[in-house]
Coordinates of C-alpha atoms in Angstrom, one line a residue:
M17 CA -76.0 51.0 79.8
E18 CA -74.5 50.7 76.0
Q19 CA -76.9 51.1 73.5
F20 CA -76.7 51.0 69.4
D21 CA -79.2 53.0 66.8
S22 CA -80.1 52.5 63.0
D23 CA -77.3 55.8 63.1
R24 CA -74.4 53.5 63.3
P25 CA -75.6 49.9 63.0
P26 CA -72.9 47.4 63.5
P27 CA -73.0 46.2 59.7
A28 CA -71.9 42.9 58.9
T29 CA -69.2 42.2 56.9
A30 CA -68.5 42.7 52.5
R31 CA -68.5 38.7 52.9
A32 CA -71.8 38.2 54.5
L33 CA -73.3 41.1 53.0
S34 CA -72.4 39.0 49.6
R35 CA -74.2 36.6 50.0
A36 CA -77.7 38.4 50.7
V37 CA -77.3 39.7 47.7
R38 CA -76.3 36.7 46.1
G39 CA -78.9 34.3 47.5
G40 CA -80.9 36.4 50.3
W41 CA -80.8 37.2 53.2
T42 CA -80.9 34.0 54.8
G43 CA -80.2 34.6 59.2
R44 CA -78.3 32.6 60.8
R45 CA -75.3 30.7 58.7
G46 CA -78.3 30.3 55.7
A47 CA -81.0 29.1 57.6
A48 CA -83.9 30.9 55.9
P49 CA -85.8 33.7 58.5
W50 CA -88.9 31.5 58.8
A51 CA -87.2 28.4 59.5
P52 CA -85.0 26.8 62.9
G53 CA -81.1 27.8 62.5
R54 CA -78.2 26.2 63.8
R55 CA -78.6 28.1 67.1
A56 CA -82.4 27.5 66.9
V57 CA -82.4 24.0 67.1
L58 CA -79.2 23.9 69.3
R59 CA -80.7 26.3 72.0
A60 CA -84.1 25.7 71.6
V61 CA -84.2 21.7 71.7
G62 CA -81.0 21.2 72.7
G63 CA -81.1 22.1 76.5
G64 CA -85.2 21.2 76.6
A65 CA -84.8 17.7 75.0
L66 CA -82.1 16.2 76.8
A67 CA -83.2 17.5 80.1
A68 CA -86.9 15.5 78.7
G69 CA -85.6 12.7 77.6
G70 CA -81.6 12.6 76.8
L71 CA -80.1 13.1 80.5
A72 CA -82.9 9.7 81.5
G73 CA -81.7 8.0 78.2
L74 CA -78.4 7.4 79.7
S75 CA -79.5 6.0 82.8
A76 CA -81.6 3.6 80.6
C77 CA -78.7 2.7 78.4
G78 CA -75.9 2.2 81.1
I79 CA -74.1 5.3 81.1
P80 CA -73.0 6.5 83.9
A81 CA -74.1 9.6 85.1
A82 CA -70.7 10.8 86.1
A83 CA -67.1 9.7 85.4
K84 CA -64.2 10.6 86.8
T85 CA -62.7 14.4 86.3
G86 CA -59.5 16.4 87.8
D87 CA -56.8 14.2 86.2
D88 CA -58.4 11.4 85.4
T89 CA -57.7 11.5 81.2
V90 CA -58.2 9.0 78.2
T91 CA -55.4 8.4 75.8
S92 CA -54.8 6.8 73.1
E93 CA -52.8 5.6 70.6
D94 CA -51.9 8.8 68.6
H95 CA -51.5 8.1 64.5
S96 CA -51.0 12.2 63.6
K97 CA -47.2 11.3 62.6
Q98 CA -47.8 8.6 60.5
E99 CA -51.5 9.8 59.2
K100 CA -51.7 13.5 58.1
S101 CA -54.8 14.0 58.6
V102 CA -57.6 15.2 60.4
N103 CA -61.1 14.5 60.7
F104 CA -63.5 17.4 62.1
S105 CA -66.7 17.8 62.8
N106 CA -68.7 20.9 62.8
W107 CA -72.1 22.8 62.5
T108 CA -73.6 23.7 59.1
E109 CA -72.1 26.9 57.1
Y110 CA -69.7 27.6 60.2
I111 CA -66.1 28.3 58.6
D112 CA -64.8 30.4 55.9
V113 CA -66.0 29.5 52.4
S114 CA -65.3 30.5 48.2
D115 CA -67.0 32.2 46.2
D116 CA -68.6 29.0 44.5
N117 CA -69.0 27.2 47.8
R118 CA -66.7 24.2 47.3
H119 CA -63.3 25.2 49.4
R120 CA -62.7 26.5 53.0
P121 CA -59.6 28.8 52.2
S122 CA -58.9 28.7 56.0
L123 CA -58.6 24.4 55.9
D124 CA -56.5 25.1 52.8
A125 CA -53.7 27.0 53.8
F126 CA -53.6 24.8 57.4
A127 CA -52.9 21.6 54.9
K128 CA -50.8 23.5 52.9
R129 CA -48.6 25.0 55.8
T130 CA -48.7 21.5 57.5
G131 CA -49.2 18.6 55.1
I132 CA -52.4 17.8 57.6
K133 CA -55.2 17.4 55.4
V134 CA -58.7 17.9 56.8
N135 CA -61.6 16.1 56.3
Y136 CA -64.5 18.3 57.4
T137 CA -67.9 17.4 57.9
E138 CA -70.6 19.4 58.9
D139 CA -72.4 16.6 60.8
I140 CA -73.4 19.0 64.0
N141 CA -77.2 19.6 63.3
D142 CA -77.9 20.1 67.0
N143 CA -76.2 19.2 70.4
V144 CA -78.9 15.9 71.5
E145 CA -78.7 14.7 68.0
F146 CA -74.6 14.4 67.5
F147 CA -74.9 13.6 71.3
G148 CA -77.0 10.4 70.5
K149 CA -74.4 9.8 67.4
I150 CA -70.7 9.6 69.1
K151 CA -72.8 8.0 72.5
P152 CA -72.0 4.8 72.1
Q153 CA -68.8 5.0 70.9
L154 CA -67.5 7.1 73.6
A155 CA -68.9 4.6 76.6
A156 CA -67.8 1.6 75.5
G157 CA -64.7 3.2 74.9
Q158 CA -64.0 3.0 71.1
D159 CA -63.1 5.4 68.3
T160 CA -65.7 8.0 67.5
G161 CA -64.2 8.8 64.0
R162 CA -63.8 12.3 64.9
D163 CA -60.6 14.2 65.9
L164 CA -61.9 16.9 66.4
I165 CA -65.8 18.0 67.6
C166 CA -68.0 21.2 68.1
V167 CA -69.7 21.6 71.1
T168 CA -72.2 23.7 73.2
D169 CA -70.5 24.8 76.3
W170 CA -73.5 23.3 78.2
L171 CA -72.4 19.2 76.7
A172 CA -69.0 19.9 76.6
A173 CA -69.7 20.5 80.3
R174 CA -70.9 16.7 80.3
L175 CA -68.4 15.5 78.0
I176 CA -66.2 16.7 80.7
R177 CA -67.5 15.5 83.4
F178 CA -68.2 11.8 82.3
G179 CA -64.3 11.8 80.8
W180 CA -64.8 11.2 77.4
V181 CA -62.6 13.9 75.8
Q182 CA -59.4 14.0 75.9
K183 CA -57.1 17.1 78.2
L184 CA -54.8 18.6 75.7
D185 CA -51.5 18.9 75.5
P186 CA -50.4 23.0 75.8
A187 CA -46.9 22.5 74.3
H188 CA -49.1 21.9 71.3
L189 CA -51.5 24.8 72.0
P190 CA -49.2 28.0 71.9
H191 CA -50.6 30.7 69.8
A192 CA -54.2 29.4 71.9
Y193 CA -52.7 29.6 75.3
A194 CA -51.4 33.1 74.4
N195 CA -54.2 34.9 72.2
L196 CA -57.7 33.9 73.9
A197 CA -59.9 36.2 75.7
P198 CA -59.7 36.8 79.1
Q199 CA -63.5 36.3 79.2
F200 CA -63.4 33.0 77.6
R201 CA -60.3 31.4 79.6
S202 CA -61.9 30.0 82.4
P203 CA -65.4 28.3 82.7
D204 CA -66.4 26.5 85.5
W205 CA -66.7 22.7 83.7
D206 CA -63.4 23.3 82.5
P207 CA -61.5 25.8 84.6
G208 CA -58.2 27.1 82.6
R209 CA -59.1 25.7 79.8
S210 CA -57.3 22.3 79.8
Y211 CA -59.7 20.2 78.1
S212 CA -61.6 22.9 75.7
Y213 CA -60.9 26.1 73.4
P214 CA -63.5 28.5 71.9
W215 CA -64.7 28.3 68.3
A216 CA -66.8 31.1 68.9
G217 CA -68.8 32.7 71.8
I218 CA -72.7 34.0 71.5
S219 CA -73.8 36.9 73.3
T220 CA -77.3 37.6 74.2
F221 CA -79.4 40.4 74.8
I222 CA -81.7 42.7 74.1
A223 CA -83.1 43.5 70.0
Y224 CA -85.9 46.0 69.5
N225 CA -87.6 47.5 66.4
I226 CA -87.9 51.1 67.0
K227 CA -90.9 51.4 65.0
A228 CA -92.7 48.9 66.7
T229 CA -92.5 50.4 69.7
G230 CA -93.1 53.7 68.9
G231 CA -90.2 55.6 68.9
R232 CA -89.5 54.3 72.1
E233 CA -86.1 53.1 73.2
I234 CA -86.0 49.8 75.0
T235 CA -83.0 49.8 77.5
S236 CA -84.2 47.0 80.4
V237 CA -85.4 43.1 80.8
S238 CA -87.9 45.3 83.2
Q239 CA -88.9 46.8 80.1
L240 CA -90.0 43.6 78.8
L241 CA -91.4 41.6 81.9
D242 CA -93.6 44.6 82.6
D243 CA -94.1 48.0 79.9
P244 CA -98.0 47.4 79.3
K245 CA -97.0 49.0 75.8
L246 CA -95.4 46.2 75.1
K247 CA -97.7 43.7 76.1
G248 CA -98.0 40.8 73.1
K249 CA -95.1 41.7 71.2
V250 CA -92.7 40.4 73.7
G251 CA -90.0 38.1 72.2
L252 CA -88.3 35.7 75.0
L253 CA -85.9 32.2 73.8
S254 CA -86.5 29.5 74.3
E255 CA -82.6 28.6 76.0
M256 CA -83.6 28.5 79.3
R257 CA -80.1 29.8 79.8
D258 CA -80.2 32.9 78.1
T259 CA -83.8 34.2 78.8
V260 CA -83.9 32.7 82.7
G261 CA -80.1 34.4 82.6
M262 CA -81.0 37.7 81.6
V263 CA -83.5 37.3 83.7
L264 CA -81.6 37.6 86.9
L265 CA -79.2 39.8 85.9
D266 CA -82.0 41.9 85.8
M267 CA -83.0 40.8 89.9
G268 CA -79.5 41.7 90.7
T269 CA -78.4 38.1 90.3
D270 CA -75.4 36.4 88.8
P271 CA -76.2 33.5 87.0
G272 CA -72.6 32.2 87.4
R273 CA -73.5 31.2 91.1
V274 CA -77.5 30.9 90.9
T275 CA -79.2 28.8 93.5
A276 CA -82.5 26.8 93.6
D277 CA -84.1 30.0 95.3
Q278 CA -83.0 32.6 92.9
Y279 CA -83.2 30.3 90.1
D280 CA -87.4 29.9 91.2
A281 CA -87.8 33.4 92.0
A282 CA -86.6 34.1 88.4
I283 CA -89.4 31.5 86.8
A284 CA -92.1 33.2 89.0
R285 CA -91.0 36.1 87.5
I286 CA -91.5 35.4 83.6
Q287 CA -94.6 33.1 84.6
K288 CA -96.4 36.8 85.7
A289 CA -95.7 38.1 82.6
V290 CA -97.0 34.8 80.6
D291 CA -100.3 35.3 82.2
R292 CA -100.3 38.4 82.0
K293 CA -100.0 38.4 77.8
Q294 CA -97.1 40.2 77.8
V295 CA -95.0 37.9 75.9
R296 CA -95.8 36.4 72.2
R297 CA -93.7 33.7 72.0
F298 CA -90.7 32.1 73.3
T299 CA -88.5 31.3 69.6
G300 CA -85.6 30.3 68.0
N301 CA -83.7 32.8 66.1
D302 CA -86.9 32.4 63.9
Y303 CA -87.7 35.7 65.9
I304 CA -85.7 37.8 63.5
A305 CA -88.6 37.6 60.5
D306 CA -91.0 38.9 63.2
L307 CA -88.6 41.3 64.6
S308 CA -88.2 43.4 61.5
K309 CA -91.1 42.9 60.8
G310 CA -92.4 44.7 63.8
D311 CA -94.8 42.0 65.1
L312 CA -92.2 41.6 67.8
A313 CA -91.1 45.3 68.9
A314 CA -88.3 43.3 72.0
C315 CA -87.3 40.6 72.1
L316 CA -84.1 38.9 73.7
A317 CA -81.4 38.3 70.6
W318 CA -78.4 37.0 69.6
A319 CA -75.4 38.3 68.5
G320 CA -74.8 36.6 65.2
D321 CA -78.3 37.7 64.3
V322 CA -78.1 41.3 64.7
V323 CA -75.9 42.0 63.1
Q324 CA -77.3 40.6 59.4
L325 CA -80.5 41.7 60.4
Q326 CA -79.3 45.6 60.8
A327 CA -78.0 45.7 57.7
D328 CA -81.3 44.8 55.9
N329 CA -82.9 46.6 58.4
P330 CA -82.2 49.9 59.6
D331 CA -85.0 50.2 62.1
V332 CA -83.3 47.1 64.3
R333 CA -81.4 48.1 67.5
Y334 CA -79.7 46.5 70.4
V335 CA -79.2 47.2 73.6
I336 CA -77.0 45.8 76.4
P337 CA -79.0 46.8 79.7
D338 CA -76.9 48.0 82.8
S339 CA -77.1 45.0 84.3
G340 CA -75.0 42.6 81.4
Y341 CA -75.4 40.2 79.2
M342 CA -75.3 36.2 78.6
T343 CA -72.5 35.1 76.9
S344 CA -71.9 31.1 75.5
T345 CA -70.1 29.1 73.8
D346 CA -69.4 26.2 70.8
N347 CA -66.0 24.4 72.1
L348 CA -63.5 22.4 70.5
M349 CA -62.9 19.6 71.8
V350 CA -61.3 16.0 70.8
P351 CA -62.9 12.6 72.3
N352 CA -61.4 10.2 73.8
K353 CA -59.6 7.5 71.1
A354 CA -59.2 10.0 68.7
R355 CA -56.4 8.2 66.3
H356 CA -54.8 11.7 65.2
K357 CA -54.7 14.3 68.6
A358 CA -51.7 15.9 68.4
N359 CA -53.6 16.9 64.2
A360 CA -56.6 18.2 65.6
E361 CA -54.4 20.3 68.3
K362 CA -52.6 22.5 65.7
L363 CA -56.3 23.2 63.9
I364 CA -56.8 24.4 67.1
D365 CA -53.8 26.3 67.6
Y366 CA -53.7 27.6 63.9
Y367 CA -57.6 29.0 64.5
Y368 CA -56.0 31.0 67.3
E369 CA -53.1 33.3 65.5
P370 CA -55.4 36.5 64.9
P371 CA -54.8 36.4 60.4
V372 CA -56.5 33.4 60.1
A373 CA -59.0 34.4 63.3
A374 CA -59.7 37.2 61.9
E375 CA -60.7 35.6 58.4
L376 CA -63.3 33.2 60.0
A377 CA -64.6 36.3 62.1
A378 CA -65.4 37.7 58.3
W379 CA -67.4 35.2 57.6
I380 CA -69.7 34.0 60.5
N381 CA -69.8 37.0 62.2
Y382 CA -70.0 35.7 66.1
V383 CA -68.1 36.5 69.0
C384 CA -64.3 36.1 67.8
P385 CA -62.1 34.5 70.9
V386 CA -59.1 35.5 70.2
D387 CA -57.2 38.3 71.3
G388 CA -55.5 40.5 69.5
V389 CA -58.1 39.9 66.2
K390 CA -59.0 43.5 66.0
P391 CA -55.9 45.3 63.7
E392 CA -55.7 41.6 61.4
L393 CA -59.9 41.9 60.8
A394 CA -59.8 45.4 59.9
K395 CA -57.8 44.5 57.2
I396 CA -60.5 42.4 55.7
D397 CA -63.5 44.5 56.7
K398 CA -63.0 47.6 59.5
D399 CA -66.5 47.8 60.1
A400 CA -66.2 44.3 61.0
A401 CA -63.4 44.9 63.0
D402 CA -64.9 47.7 65.0
N403 CA -68.6 46.0 65.9
P404 CA -68.5 45.2 69.4
L405 CA -70.9 42.3 68.9
I406 CA -67.7 40.1 67.0
V407 CA -65.1 42.1 68.7
P408 CA -66.2 42.7 72.2
D409 CA -64.3 46.0 73.7
R410 CA -63.5 46.2 77.3
A411 CA -66.2 47.2 78.7
M412 CA -69.0 44.8 77.0
A413 CA -66.8 41.5 77.8
A414 CA -66.7 43.2 81.6
K415 CA -70.3 42.9 81.3
S416 CA -70.8 38.9 79.9
H417 CA -72.0 36.7 82.5
A418 CA -72.1 33.0 82.0
F419 CA -74.6 30.9 84.1
R420 CA -73.0 28.2 86.4
S421 CA -72.5 24.6 84.9
L422 CA -75.5 22.6 86.5
A423 CA -75.7 18.9 87.8
T424 CA -77.1 16.3 85.9
K425 CA -80.1 16.0 88.2
E426 CA -79.9 19.5 89.1
E427 CA -80.4 20.6 85.3
T428 CA -83.5 18.3 85.0
A429 CA -85.2 20.3 87.2
Y430 CA -84.5 23.4 85.8
E431 CA -85.6 22.0 82.5
K432 CA -88.3 21.8 83.9
K433 CA -89.5 24.3 85.0
F434 CA -88.5 26.5 82.1
A435 CA -90.6 24.0 79.7
S436 CA -93.9 24.5 82.2
L437 CA -93.3 28.3 81.0
T438 CA -92.2 27.3 76.9
D439 CA -94.9 24.5 76.9
G440 CA -98.1 26.7 78.1

């Protein structure tokens, strides 16, 4: 078991701290601790809402439940040589910014080097909403007006299944191909990364407030679910894959190979904890305020939050259980009919150059998917470079697990069962 405490907390980066000092600590990329931030909306709304309404809506809109995959791909005329631009849609506050918030230094440097202007838009608020924006054009075989998008792995898997994103050209991605960290190289929904490259990784583990636990260390998910001393002070995440995934790992089951019976067993275990009032509530990243105050003694948490929270509160600690932890990714993809595919691929590759990746990681505090970034990050912020929540070491990476991709009907069924817990 790998454990970290307040004697050596993984500090936020210098830039993250300067932002906290300027405007007050705001949690995940600017979201107030009491408000549903990017990850909260993406997780709590994303999977559940898609299961409840989005999947049914696909059939209602006449959109196929699946599309040809494998070697099939959709190509379109690429205007990259004639039009030196790329249209990039991303989440809010998910990139490096200047002190006056008017510039994005890494994008400015890319434009200066390549002559390619990046039209950067922060128009992704949650996966379901964004899917609704681009679905009509993609289903009709039309240009979405975007050359590069950033979506979470479960939606990335769906876009690949539908045949709505383009295969990437390895000739345009030498740095990405060489520097992608091993733990992200071959997800089951995109083996070999033919259609996607990670923008950032998201780790899920246990966080706890040592004062609220009465000085006791928390080491396992079993304690969260069964320890009577934590009754009413436990938080679980409203994202199915993270909460059920962590419980599965605690039960000795690989979430990457979970069967229906194993899934049901994990749901039943969580249900018992809910029925006993062990669980205070299911949360997005709004657990931040409760954990800091001690209203939650322990909870499942996301790494990006904990990095910043520990800088604000020395009582907050985290632990990676011996059973492992869950990981997921936000992914860069090129939609069908994009006008500037080659330019988009150049931009993807640019962020896999270690110095550029380091600049991004120093700002967003999420897991950097670029192998070899640590020396470059150390030049910017040594504490960040030594922080395993940003640059996992081999031991930590070896403990990471991803929830396997689910077929459409399977995902609907799994989310419905999980919703019966969270709705109660």
